[in-house]
């Protein structure tokens, strides 16, 4: 089917609970991306009991048994994962934002304000292991693993005056000093 003709399509969302169907109603669906990508409606449970759902390029936020928000994301969404800090990680495998998108909060998710942790990579799945490591598998470039995503990298873009750090020392409490040159 030519998915480019699905602008404004309406789909009924039904939850099966204890063997009984319950309709959430009809959800709008927008699509303007790559033809030939087949997508099903996917739902992910959030820690507060809400759900995020996706169909084609449209995302939905469900609270209780009702749709409270929907908006379009540009690209093909493979997986959504709520991280331990409440941020939303989205595996995007195609489109202009292909990669691993990180939204700091659900409000950032709704406003489409994100950081792309793996730009240009066709990310298919993301998860966190029991030791806190973050794993992402890609379609085009293997598996990525980050042992501690909270580690900060400091370089000239963060305000360091040069790229050559000759020594590091600590005051034994909360400060670290970097020795940049002989002076």
PDB file of C-alpha atoms in Angstrom:
ATOM      1  CA  UNK A   1       0.000   0.000   0.000  1.00  0.00           C
ATOM      2  CA  UNK A   2       1.097   3.562  -0.659  1.00  0.00           C
ATOM      3  CA  UNK A   3       1.409   4.953   2.885  1.00  0.00           C
ATOM      4  CA  UNK A   4       1.887   8.514   1.627  1.00  0.00           C
ATOM      5  CA  UNK A   5      -1.907   8.650   1.137  1.00  0.00           C
ATOM      6  CA  UNK A   6      -2.612   8.063   4.828  1.00  0.00           C
ATOM      7  CA  UNK A   7      -2.652  11.717   5.925  1.00  0.00           C
ATOM      8  CA  UNK A   8      -5.373  12.142   8.540  1.00  0.00           C
ATOM      9  CA  UNK A   9      -6.247   8.443   8.668  1.00  0.00           C
ATOM     10  CA  UNK A  10      -8.250   7.388  11.728  1.00  0.00           C
ATOM     11  CA  UNK A  11      -7.602   4.094  13.528  1.00  0.00           C
ATOM     12  CA  UNK A  12      -9.535   2.555  16.406  1.00  0.00           C
ATOM     13  CA  UNK A  13      -7.352   1.497  19.343  1.00  0.00           C
ATOM     14  CA  UNK A  14      -8.634  -1.464  21.343  1.00  0.00           C
ATOM     15  CA  UNK A  15      -7.155  -2.856  24.557  1.00  0.00           C
ATOM     16  CA  UNK A  16      -7.763  -6.494  25.445  1.00  0.00           C
ATOM     17  CA  UNK A  17      -8.002  -6.784  29.231  1.00  0.00           C
ATOM     18  CA  UNK A  18      -9.127  -9.946  31.041  1.00  0.00           C
ATOM     19  CA  UNK A  19     -10.392 -11.346  27.745  1.00  0.00           C
ATOM     20  CA  UNK A  20     -12.606  -8.351  27.021  1.00  0.00           C
ATOM     21  CA  UNK A  21     -12.069  -5.654  24.372  1.00  0.00           C
ATOM     22  CA  UNK A  22     -12.139  -2.019  25.471  1.00  0.00           C
ATOM     23  CA  UNK A  23     -12.023   0.767  22.897  1.00  0.00           C
ATOM     24  CA  UNK A  24      -9.871   3.840  23.512  1.00  0.00           C
ATOM     25  CA  UNK A  25     -11.635   5.466  20.584  1.00  0.00           C
ATOM     26  CA  UNK A  26     -10.380   6.547  17.197  1.00  0.00           C
ATOM     27  CA  UNK A  27      -6.900   8.075  16.883  1.00  0.00           C
ATOM     28  CA  UNK A  28      -5.681  10.318  14.058  1.00  0.00           C
ATOM     29  CA  UNK A  29      -2.610   9.180  12.097  1.00  0.00           C
ATOM     30  CA  UNK A  30      -0.288  11.387  10.061  1.00  0.00           C
ATOM     31  CA  UNK A  31       2.356  10.114   7.658  1.00  0.00           C
ATOM     32  CA  UNK A  32       4.639  11.968   5.280  1.00  0.00           C
ATOM     33  CA  UNK A  33       7.797   9.871   5.248  1.00  0.00           C
ATOM     34  CA  UNK A  34       9.432   7.061   3.304  1.00  0.00           C
ATOM     35  CA  UNK A  35       7.170   4.831   1.213  1.00  0.00           C
ATOM     36  CA  UNK A  36       7.398   1.091   1.629  1.00  0.00           C
ATOM     37  CA  UNK A  37       7.814   1.069   5.430  1.00  0.00           C
ATOM     38  CA  UNK A  38       5.236  -1.127   7.101  1.00  0.00           C
ATOM     39  CA  UNK A  39       4.231  -0.175  10.621  1.00  0.00           C
ATOM     40  CA  UNK A  40       1.892  -1.531  13.234  1.00  0.00           C
ATOM     41  CA  UNK A  41       0.446   0.308  16.216  1.00  0.00           C
ATOM     42  CA  UNK A  42       2.848  -0.102  19.153  1.00  0.00           C
ATOM     43  CA  UNK A  43       2.375   0.804  22.817  1.00  0.00           C
ATOM     44  CA  UNK A  44       4.912   1.275  25.610  1.00  0.00           C
ATOM     45  CA  UNK A  45       4.045   1.440  29.310  1.00  0.00           C
ATOM     46  CA  UNK A  46       5.425   4.336  31.386  1.00  0.00           C
ATOM     47  CA  UNK A  47       6.285   4.130  35.094  1.00  0.00           C
ATOM     48  CA  UNK A  48       3.413   6.477  36.046  1.00  0.00           C
ATOM     49  CA  UNK A  49       0.855   4.114  34.474  1.00  0.00           C
ATOM     50  CA  UNK A  50       0.442   6.121  31.263  1.00  0.00           C
ATOM     51  CA  UNK A  51       1.203   4.752  27.793  1.00  0.00           C
ATOM     52  CA  UNK A  52       2.984   6.113  24.750  1.00  0.00           C
ATOM     53  CA  UNK A  53       1.700   4.728  21.490  1.00  0.00           C
ATOM     54  CA  UNK A  54       2.984   5.107  17.922  1.00  0.00           C
ATOM     55  CA  UNK A  55       1.539   4.426  14.515  1.00  0.00           C
ATOM     56  CA  UNK A  56       3.397   5.500  11.374  1.00  0.00           C
ATOM     57  CA  UNK A  57       4.822   8.917  12.371  1.00  0.00           C
ATOM     58  CA  UNK A  58       2.160   9.798  14.936  1.00  0.00           C
ATOM     59  CA  UNK A  59       2.758   9.391  18.682  1.00  0.00           C
ATOM     60  CA  UNK A  60       0.062   9.285  21.352  1.00  0.00           C
ATOM     61  CA  UNK A  61       0.038   9.806  25.109  1.00  0.00           C
ATOM     62  CA  UNK A  62      -2.678   7.894  26.945  1.00  0.00           C
ATOM     63  CA  UNK A  63      -3.638   8.578  30.540  1.00  0.00           C
ATOM     64  CA  UNK A  64      -6.011   6.115  32.101  1.00  0.00           C
ATOM     65  CA  UNK A  65      -8.376   5.185  29.313  1.00  0.00           C
ATOM     66  CA  UNK A  66      -8.198   8.363  27.241  1.00  0.00           C
ATOM     67  CA  UNK A  67      -5.990  10.027  24.666  1.00  0.00           C
ATOM     68  CA  UNK A  68      -4.557  13.237  26.187  1.00  0.00           C
ATOM     69  CA  UNK A  69      -2.040  14.219  23.468  1.00  0.00           C
ATOM     70  CA  UNK A  70      -0.916  13.285  19.973  1.00  0.00           C
ATOM     71  CA  UNK A  71       1.776  14.699  17.703  1.00  0.00           C
ATOM     72  CA  UNK A  72       3.924  13.841  14.744  1.00  0.00           C
ATOM     73  CA  UNK A  73       7.559  12.699  14.811  1.00  0.00           C
ATOM     74  CA  UNK A  74       9.432  12.780  11.523  1.00  0.00           C
ATOM     75  CA  UNK A  75      10.758   9.302  10.736  1.00  0.00           C
ATOM     76  CA  UNK A  76      10.123   5.629  11.442  1.00  0.00           C
ATOM     77  CA  UNK A  77       9.895   4.868  15.180  1.00  0.00           C
ATOM     78  CA  UNK A  78      11.019   1.364  16.151  1.00  0.00           C
ATOM     79  CA  UNK A  79      11.060   1.512  19.950  1.00  0.00           C
ATOM     80  CA  UNK A  80      10.381   3.857  22.858  1.00  0.00           C
ATOM     81  CA  UNK A  81      11.973   3.309  26.244  1.00  0.00           C
ATOM     82  CA  UNK A  82      11.489   5.242  29.494  1.00  0.00           C
ATOM     83  CA  UNK A  83      14.870   5.500  31.186  1.00  0.00           C
ATOM     84  CA  UNK A  84      15.471   5.359  34.949  1.00  0.00           C
ATOM     85  CA  UNK A  85      15.711   9.169  35.158  1.00  0.00           C
ATOM     86  CA  UNK A  86      12.288   9.608  33.495  1.00  0.00           C
ATOM     87  CA  UNK A  87      13.733  10.590  30.123  1.00  0.00           C
ATOM     88  CA  UNK A  88      12.230   9.093  26.978  1.00  0.00           C
ATOM     89  CA  UNK A  89      14.548   7.302  24.540  1.00  0.00           C
ATOM     90  CA  UNK A  90      13.264   6.764  21.010  1.00  0.00           C
ATOM     91  CA  UNK A  91      14.874   4.426  18.469  1.00  0.00           C
ATOM     92  CA  UNK A  92      14.404   6.042  15.054  1.00  0.00           C
ATOM     93  CA  UNK A  93      15.558   3.931  12.109  1.00  0.00           C
ATOM     94  CA  UNK A  94      14.722   6.155   9.119  1.00  0.00           C
ATOM     95  CA  UNK A  95      14.105   9.791   8.313  1.00  0.00           C
ATOM     96  CA  UNK A  96      15.943  13.046   8.969  1.00  0.00           C
ATOM     97  CA  UNK A  97      16.263  12.277  12.694  1.00  0.00           C
ATOM     98  CA  UNK A  98      17.511   8.694  12.398  1.00  0.00           C
ATOM     99  CA  UNK A  99      19.355   7.725  15.561  1.00  0.00           C
ATOM    100  CA  UNK A 100      18.677   7.429  19.268  1.00  0.00           C
ATOM    101  CA  UNK A 101      16.623  10.408  20.394  1.00  0.00           C
ATOM    102  CA  UNK A 102      16.644  11.407  24.072  1.00  0.00           C
ATOM    103  CA  UNK A 103      13.834  13.593  25.422  1.00  0.00           C
ATOM    104  CA  UNK A 104      14.660  14.728  29.020  1.00  0.00           C
ATOM    105  CA  UNK A 105      10.983  14.655  30.095  1.00  0.00           C
ATOM    106  CA  UNK A 106       7.574  13.790  28.692  1.00  0.00           C
ATOM    107  CA  UNK A 107       7.013  17.542  28.184  1.00  0.00           C
ATOM    108  CA  UNK A 108      10.131  17.676  25.982  1.00  0.00           C
ATOM    109  CA  UNK A 109       8.749  14.657  24.117  1.00  0.00           C
ATOM    110  CA  UNK A 110       5.494  16.492  23.443  1.00  0.00           C
ATOM    111  CA  UNK A 111       7.390  19.602  22.251  1.00  0.00           C
ATOM    112  CA  UNK A 112       9.769  17.448  20.137  1.00  0.00           C
ATOM    113  CA  UNK A 113      12.858  18.811  21.944  1.00  0.00           C
ATOM    114  CA  UNK A 114      15.547  16.135  21.933  1.00  0.00           C
ATOM    115  CA  UNK A 115      19.229  15.305  21.731  1.00  0.00           C
ATOM    116  CA  UNK A 116      20.250  12.688  19.167  1.00  0.00           C
ATOM    117  CA  UNK A 117      22.714  10.338  20.909  1.00  0.00           C
ATOM    118  CA  UNK A 118      23.498   8.327  17.733  1.00  0.00           C
ATOM    119  CA  UNK A 119      22.870  10.683  14.800  1.00  0.00           C
ATOM    120  CA  UNK A 120      22.558   9.016  11.409  1.00  0.00           C
ATOM    121  CA  UNK A 121      22.435   5.488  12.850  1.00  0.00           C
ATOM    122  CA  UNK A 122      19.375   3.379  12.050  1.00  0.00           C
ATOM    123  CA  UNK A 123      18.515   2.437  15.637  1.00  0.00           C
ATOM    124  CA  UNK A 124      16.061  -0.446  15.995  1.00  0.00           C
ATOM    125  CA  UNK A 125      15.960  -1.115  19.766  1.00  0.00           C
ATOM    126  CA  UNK A 126      17.236   0.404  23.001  1.00  0.00           C
ATOM    127  CA  UNK A 127      17.315  -1.011  26.530  1.00  0.00           C
ATOM    128  CA  UNK A 128      19.175  -0.742  29.833  1.00  0.00           C
ATOM    129  CA  UNK A 129      20.805  -3.745  31.496  1.00  0.00           C
ATOM    130  CA  UNK A 130      20.773  -4.630  35.221  1.00  0.00           C
ATOM    131  CA  UNK A 131      24.134  -2.886  35.733  1.00  0.00           C
ATOM    132  CA  UNK A 132      22.895   0.427  34.309  1.00  0.00           C
ATOM    133  CA  UNK A 133      24.493   0.072  30.885  1.00  0.00           C
ATOM    134  CA  UNK A 134      22.611   1.377  27.860  1.00  0.00           C
ATOM    135  CA  UNK A 135      22.426  -0.830  24.738  1.00  0.00           C
ATOM    136  CA  UNK A 136      21.240   0.167  21.253  1.00  0.00           C
ATOM    137  CA  UNK A 137      21.187  -2.083  18.223  1.00  0.00           C
ATOM    138  CA  UNK A 138      21.278  -0.577  14.760  1.00  0.00           C
ATOM    139  CA  UNK A 139      20.358  -1.780  11.300  1.00  0.00           C
ATOM    140  CA  UNK A 140      23.395  -0.221   9.609  1.00  0.00           C
ATOM    141  CA  UNK A 141      26.280  -0.207  12.085  1.00  0.00           C
ATOM    142  CA  UNK A 142      26.162  -2.866  14.789  1.00  0.00           C
ATOM    143  CA  UNK A 143      25.483  -2.615  18.515  1.00  0.00           C
ATOM    144  CA  UNK A 144      26.333   0.368  20.711  1.00  0.00           C
ATOM    145  CA  UNK A 145      26.924   0.065  24.452  1.00  0.00           C
ATOM    146  CA  UNK A 146      27.444   2.830  26.990  1.00  0.00           C
ATOM    147  CA  UNK A 147      28.456   1.623  30.427  1.00  0.00           C
ATOM    148  CA  UNK A 148      27.534   4.890  32.159  1.00  0.00           C
ATOM    149  CA  UNK A 149      25.497   7.392  30.123  1.00  0.00           C
ATOM    150  CA  UNK A 150      25.782   9.902  32.990  1.00  0.00           C
ATOM    151  CA  UNK A 151      29.506  10.419  32.392  1.00  0.00           C
ATOM    152  CA  UNK A 152      30.180  13.978  31.273  1.00  0.00           C
ATOM    153  CA  UNK A 153      32.713  14.848  28.578  1.00  0.00           C
ATOM    154  CA  UNK A 154      34.482  18.167  28.948  1.00  0.00           C
ATOM    155  CA  UNK A 155      36.253  19.721  25.985  1.00  0.00           C
ATOM    156  CA  UNK A 156      36.509  23.069  24.227  1.00  0.00           C
ATOM    157  CA  UNK A 157      32.786  23.045  23.478  1.00  0.00           C
ATOM    158  CA  UNK A 158      32.209  22.978  27.275  1.00  0.00           C
ATOM    159  CA  UNK A 159      34.598  25.861  27.973  1.00  0.00           C
ATOM    160  CA  UNK A 160      38.048  24.291  28.275  1.00  0.00           C
ATOM    161  CA  UNK A 161      40.621  26.707  26.768  1.00  0.00           C
ATOM    162  CA  UNK A 162      42.595  23.968  24.965  1.00  0.00           C
ATOM    163  CA  UNK A 163      42.433  20.293  24.018  1.00  0.00           C
ATOM    164  CA  UNK A 164      45.698  19.283  25.712  1.00  0.00           C
ATOM    165  CA  UNK A 165      45.202  18.281  29.351  1.00  0.00           C
ATOM    166  CA  UNK A 166      48.501  17.261  30.959  1.00  0.00           C
ATOM    167  CA  UNK A 167      47.328  16.394  34.462  1.00  0.00           C
ATOM    168  CA  UNK A 168      44.276  16.065  36.690  1.00  0.00           C
ATOM    169  CA  UNK A 169      44.020  16.461  40.454  1.00  0.00           C
ATOM    170  CA  UNK A 170      41.254  16.639  43.023  1.00  0.00           C
ATOM    171  CA  UNK A 171      40.769  18.724  46.159  1.00  0.00           C
ATOM    172  CA  UNK A 172      39.582  15.506  47.848  1.00  0.00           C
ATOM    173  CA  UNK A 173      36.012  16.732  48.017  1.00  0.00           C
ATOM    174  CA  UNK A 174      34.033  17.861  44.972  1.00  0.00           C
ATOM    175  CA  UNK A 175      36.436  19.691  42.679  1.00  0.00           C
ATOM    176  CA  UNK A 176      38.729  18.419  39.967  1.00  0.00           C
ATOM    177  CA  UNK A 177      41.457  20.601  38.486  1.00  0.00           C
ATOM    178  CA  UNK A 178      42.908  20.173  35.014  1.00  0.00           C
ATOM    179  CA  UNK A 179      46.489  21.168  34.222  1.00  0.00           C
ATOM    180  CA  UNK A 180      46.490  22.571  30.711  1.00  0.00           C
ATOM    181  CA  UNK A 181      50.082  23.676  30.177  1.00  0.00           C
ATOM    182  CA  UNK A 182      53.488  24.215  31.868  1.00  0.00           C
ATOM    183  CA  UNK A 183      52.485  27.667  33.164  1.00  0.00           C
TER     184      UNK A 183
END
